[in-house]
Coordinates of C-alpha atoms in Angstrom, one line a residue:
M1 CA 105.8 50.3 116.1
D2 CA 105.6 46.6 116.5
G3 CA 108.2 45.6 119.2
M4 CA 107.7 41.9 118.7
D5 CA 108.7 41.5 115.1
R6 CA 110.4 38.4 113.9
T7 CA 114.2 38.7 113.5
G8 CA 114.0 38.1 109.8
D9 CA 116.8 36.1 108.2
D10 CA 118.7 34.4 111.1
D11 CA 122.0 34.5 109.3
L12 CA 121.7 38.3 108.7
F13 CA 120.8 39.0 112.2
A14 CA 123.7 36.9 113.6
R15 CA 126.1 38.8 111.3
L16 CA 124.7 42.1 112.5
K17 CA 124.9 41.1 116.2
A18 CA 128.5 40.2 115.7
Y19 CA 129.3 43.9 115.4
E20 CA 128.1 44.6 119.0
G21 CA 131.0 45.7 121.1
R22 CA 133.2 46.5 118.2
P23 CA 134.8 50.0 118.2
A24 CA 133.6 52.6 115.7
T25 CA 136.1 55.3 116.7
L26 CA 139.4 54.8 118.5
A27 CA 141.4 57.6 120.2
G28 CA 139.3 60.3 118.5
T29 CA 140.3 63.9 119.3
G30 CA 138.2 67.0 119.1
K31 CA 139.0 69.3 116.2
D32 CA 139.1 72.3 118.6
P33 CA 139.4 72.6 122.3
V34 CA 136.4 73.8 124.2
N35 CA 136.2 77.5 123.4
L36 CA 134.2 80.6 124.2
P37 CA 133.3 81.5 120.5
M38 CA 131.6 78.1 120.0
I39 CA 129.8 78.4 123.3
R40 CA 128.6 81.9 122.4
H41 CA 127.3 80.8 119.0
W42 CA 125.5 77.9 120.6
C43 CA 123.9 80.1 123.3
E44 CA 122.9 82.7 120.7
A45 CA 121.3 80.1 118.5
L46 CA 119.3 78.6 121.3
G47 CA 118.5 81.9 123.1
D48 CA 120.2 80.6 126.3
T49 CA 121.2 83.5 128.6
N50 CA 122.4 81.4 131.5
P51 CA 125.3 83.4 133.1
A52 CA 127.2 80.2 133.8
Y53 CA 128.2 80.2 130.1
T54 CA 129.9 83.6 130.0
G55 CA 132.7 85.4 131.8
P56 CA 136.0 84.3 133.3
G57 CA 134.7 81.1 134.9
A58 CA 132.5 80.1 132.1
I59 CA 131.6 76.4 131.4
A60 CA 130.2 74.9 128.3
P61 CA 126.4 74.1 128.2
P62 CA 126.2 70.4 129.0
T63 CA 124.1 69.7 125.9
M64 CA 127.1 70.7 123.7
L65 CA 128.8 67.4 124.7
Q66 CA 128.5 65.9 121.2
A67 CA 129.5 69.2 119.5
W68 CA 133.1 68.9 120.6
T69 CA 133.4 65.5 119.0
M70 CA 132.0 66.4 115.5
G71 CA 134.4 65.9 112.6
G72 CA 132.9 68.4 110.2
L73 CA 132.8 67.8 106.5
A74 CA 136.2 66.1 106.5
G75 CA 135.3 63.6 109.2
H76 CA 137.7 61.9 111.6
T77 CA 140.7 59.8 110.6
T78 CA 140.3 57.6 113.7
R79 CA 137.0 56.0 112.6
T80 CA 137.3 52.3 112.2
P81 CA 135.8 50.3 109.3
A82 CA 133.4 48.4 111.6
Y83 CA 130.5 50.9 111.6
D84 CA 130.6 51.3 107.8
E85 CA 130.7 47.5 107.4
L86 CA 127.7 47.2 109.5
L87 CA 125.7 49.8 107.5
G88 CA 126.9 48.1 104.3
L89 CA 125.4 44.8 105.4
L90 CA 122.1 46.6 106.0
D91 CA 122.3 48.2 102.6
E92 CA 122.8 44.8 101.0
A93 CA 119.7 43.6 102.9
G94 CA 117.6 46.4 101.3
C95 CA 117.7 48.7 104.3
T96 CA 119.1 51.6 102.3
S97 CA 117.5 54.5 104.2
V98 CA 118.5 55.9 107.5
V99 CA 116.9 58.3 110.1
A100 CA 118.2 59.4 113.5
T101 CA 115.7 58.5 116.1
D102 CA 117.0 59.7 119.5
C103 CA 120.0 60.3 121.7
E104 CA 120.8 60.0 125.4
Q105 CA 123.5 62.0 127.2
E106 CA 125.1 61.7 130.7
Y107 CA 127.1 64.6 132.1
L108 CA 129.8 63.7 134.6
R109 CA 131.8 66.9 134.8
P110 CA 131.5 70.4 133.2
L111 CA 133.6 71.2 130.2
R112 CA 135.6 74.5 130.4
P113 CA 137.3 76.6 127.8
G114 CA 140.7 75.1 127.0
D115 CA 139.7 71.5 127.7
E116 CA 141.2 69.2 125.1
I117 CA 138.6 66.6 124.1
T118 CA 139.2 62.9 123.3
F119 CA 136.6 60.2 122.7
D120 CA 136.0 56.6 121.7
T121 CA 132.8 55.1 120.2
V122 CA 131.6 51.6 120.3
I123 CA 128.7 49.8 118.5
E124 CA 126.5 49.1 121.6
S125 CA 123.6 47.2 120.1
V126 CA 121.6 46.2 117.0
S127 CA 117.9 45.5 117.5
V128 CA 115.8 42.7 116.2
R129 CA 114.0 43.5 113.0
K130 CA 111.3 46.2 113.6
T131 CA 108.4 47.4 111.6
T132 CA 107.7 51.2 111.8
K133 CA 105.7 53.7 109.8
L134 CA 108.8 54.5 107.8
G135 CA 109.5 50.9 106.9
T136 CA 111.1 47.7 108.2
G137 CA 114.7 47.7 109.5
Y138 CA 117.0 47.6 112.5
F139 CA 117.9 50.1 115.2
V140 CA 121.6 50.6 115.6
T141 CA 122.9 52.3 118.8
T142 CA 126.4 53.6 119.4
R143 CA 127.9 54.8 122.7
T144 CA 130.6 57.5 122.8
R145 CA 132.7 58.1 125.9
I146 CA 134.0 61.7 126.0
H147 CA 137.1 62.7 128.0
A148 CA 138.6 66.0 128.9
G149 CA 142.1 66.1 130.2
G150 CA 142.0 62.3 130.6
E151 CA 139.0 62.5 132.8
L152 CA 135.6 61.0 131.8
A153 CA 133.3 64.0 131.2
G154 CA 130.2 62.4 129.8
T155 CA 128.7 59.7 127.5
H156 CA 126.5 60.1 124.4
R157 CA 124.3 57.4 123.0
F158 CA 123.1 57.9 119.5
R159 CA 120.5 55.7 117.8
I160 CA 119.5 55.4 114.2
L161 CA 117.0 53.3 112.2
K162 CA 118.4 51.7 109.1
Y163 CA 115.4 50.6 107.1
A164 CA 113.8 49.6 103.8
P165 CA 111.3 52.3 103.0
A166 CA 107.6 51.2 103.1
R167 CA 105.9 51.3 99.8
R168 CA 103.2 53.9 99.7
K169 CA 100.6 54.8 97.2
K170 CA 102.1 57.6 95.1
A171 CA 100.2 60.9 95.3
P172 CA 99.6 62.9 92.1
A173 CA 102.5 65.1 91.2
D174 CA 100.4 68.3 91.8
T175 CA 99.4 67.3 95.4
R176 CA 100.7 69.8 97.9
P177 CA 102.9 68.3 100.6
R178 CA 101.2 67.7 103.9
P179 CA 102.4 69.2 107.2
V180 CA 103.9 66.8 109.7
V181 CA 101.3 66.5 112.5
N182 CA 102.4 64.9 115.8
R183 CA 101.1 64.9 119.4
D184 CA 102.9 68.2 120.1
N185 CA 101.3 70.2 117.4
A186 CA 98.0 68.4 116.6
G187 CA 96.0 71.1 118.5
F188 CA 97.5 73.8 116.2
W189 CA 96.4 71.9 113.0
E190 CA 93.0 71.2 114.5
G191 CA 92.6 75.0 115.0
V192 CA 93.6 75.6 111.4
Q193 CA 90.8 73.3 110.2
R194 CA 88.4 75.6 112.2
H195 CA 90.1 78.7 110.7
E196 CA 91.7 79.6 114.0
L197 CA 95.4 80.4 114.4
L198 CA 96.2 79.2 117.9
I199 CA 99.3 80.3 119.9
Q200 CA 100.4 78.4 122.9
R201 CA 100.6 80.3 126.3
C202 CA 102.5 79.0 129.3
A203 CA 100.2 78.5 132.3
D204 CA 103.0 79.4 134.7
C205 CA 104.7 82.5 133.3
R206 CA 102.1 83.4 130.6
T207 CA 104.7 83.6 127.9
L208 CA 103.4 83.1 124.3
R209 CA 105.3 80.7 122.1
F210 CA 105.2 79.6 118.5
P211 CA 105.8 77.1 117.0
W212 CA 104.1 74.7 119.4
L213 CA 106.4 73.0 121.9
P214 CA 105.8 70.5 124.7
G215 CA 107.3 72.9 127.3
C216 CA 107.9 76.6 127.9
D217 CA 111.3 77.7 126.6
A218 CA 111.1 80.7 129.1
C219 CA 110.5 78.9 132.4
G220 CA 110.3 75.2 131.5
G221 CA 106.7 74.9 132.5
L222 CA 104.7 72.0 131.0
D223 CA 101.2 73.3 131.4
W224 CA 99.7 75.6 128.8
D225 CA 96.6 76.9 127.2
T226 CA 96.0 78.7 123.9
V227 CA 95.3 82.2 122.6
R228 CA 93.6 82.8 119.3
A229 CA 95.7 85.1 117.1
A230 CA 94.0 88.3 116.0
G231 CA 95.4 87.8 112.5
D232 CA 97.3 91.1 112.0
G233 CA 101.0 91.2 111.5
T234 CA 104.0 92.5 109.5
V235 CA 106.6 90.9 107.3
H236 CA 109.7 90.6 109.5
S237 CA 111.7 88.9 106.7
Y238 CA 111.1 87.1 103.5
V239 CA 112.5 85.1 100.6
V240 CA 111.3 84.7 97.0
M241 CA 111.2 81.1 95.9
H242 CA 112.2 80.4 92.3
H243 CA 113.5 76.8 92.5
P244 CA 113.1 73.9 92.6
P245 CA 110.2 73.6 90.2
F246 CA 107.4 71.5 91.7
P247 CA 103.9 70.9 90.2
A248 CA 102.1 71.8 93.4
F249 CA 103.7 75.3 93.5
D250 CA 103.8 78.1 91.0
P251 CA 107.1 80.0 91.4
P252 CA 108.2 82.6 91.9
Y253 CA 106.3 83.3 95.1
A254 CA 107.1 85.0 98.4
V255 CA 107.5 83.1 101.7
G256 CA 107.5 85.4 104.7
L257 CA 108.5 85.3 108.4
I258 CA 105.5 87.0 109.8
E259 CA 105.6 88.8 113.1
L260 CA 102.1 88.8 114.6
V261 CA 100.8 91.6 116.8
E262 CA 100.9 89.1 119.7
G263 CA 104.8 89.1 119.4
V264 CA 105.4 85.6 118.0
R265 CA 106.5 84.8 114.4
I266 CA 105.3 82.3 111.9
V267 CA 106.5 81.2 108.4
S268 CA 103.9 81.2 105.7
N269 CA 103.2 82.4 102.1
V270 CA 102.6 86.1 101.4
V271 CA 99.7 86.3 99.0
G272 CA 97.6 89.0 97.3
V273 CA 100.5 91.1 96.1
P274 CA 103.1 90.5 93.4
Y275 CA 106.1 88.6 94.8
D276 CA 108.5 91.5 93.9
K277 CA 106.4 94.0 95.8
V278 CA 106.8 92.2 99.2
R279 CA 108.8 94.3 101.6
I280 CA 110.0 94.1 105.2
G281 CA 107.5 95.9 107.4
M282 CA 104.6 95.3 105.0
P283 CA 101.3 94.9 106.9
V284 CA 99.7 91.5 106.4
R285 CA 96.4 89.9 107.4
L286 CA 95.7 86.3 108.1
E287 CA 93.7 84.2 105.7
F288 CA 93.0 80.5 105.5
R289 CA 93.3 78.9 102.0
R290 CA 91.9 75.5 101.1
Y291 CA 94.2 73.7 98.6
D292 CA 92.1 70.5 98.3
D293 CA 89.5 68.4 100.1
E294 CA 91.8 67.8 103.1
L295 CA 94.4 70.6 103.2
V296 CA 93.8 74.0 104.7
L297 CA 96.8 76.3 105.4
P298 CA 97.2 79.8 107.0
V299 CA 98.5 82.4 104.6
F300 CA 99.0 86.2 104.9
R301 CA 97.6 88.7 102.5
G302 CA 99.9 91.7 102.0
E303 CA 99.0 95.3 101.8
L304 CA 100.9 97.6 99.5
F305 CA 102.4 100.7 101.1
R306 CA 100.5 103.9 100.4
G307 CA 102.3 106.3 98.1
G308 CA 105.1 103.9 97.4
L309 CA 104.6 100.7 95.5
S310 CA 102.1 100.1 92.8

């Protein structure tokens, strides 16, 4: 990303900057008070077993801070026109695409079941024009102050990039989509190129994890090494894809959640058997399939049950 880009049209930039400090939401209220069912669903989804989030004295996980302010599909009636006007200006300037980039949260006091949530949001900043791999546009940051019982409980900064998509050479329609490779998972894809399926292993607690993560979700350790998967597994769950039609694929086909003998799970295609013969518990064996000069992907060949399917 080029942090020293020109500001572009001075008039546009001045109009955008004029929105800094303007409210985006005034006197917003949470659609529900802090409650145990939402806390339980959150913890189950993330696998968080911290005892502080259960029982009579339970508190809400701090990272749920934004969840209590969400308006759902209907949105909030306390939203002001300013934020939509700002995004409208960017649309008119050709910045018609948007992507969330990051958020920052500050926790000032724990939230407890029964707390009634109120909040206000302000447009904190609009950046100078930036050029990114996605395209050229502007970073827009909002800051939300969240109160519980009239007391400030935390702040939430949310940043988006509103941009004009960069023009790219269009790939042939039958080109298979490429995986997203970043610094956290590059080692995995390098292993795939060597026909190795690598599983991360925490250097501290030795817990295996997949997909690849920058830190251990069991103990939080940041150091790790890898284990090469033996390649044997079973179908833990699966779906059969019929739609949407896409030239690079040939539906119907089965996509499985494969449980490896090492105990981790990976999503990949189940091949070698008819899609309607795939079953939960079916033994599978790792293979590497080359789709073109650049793309190699791990897939799993199914084995039909003896005496059952034919």
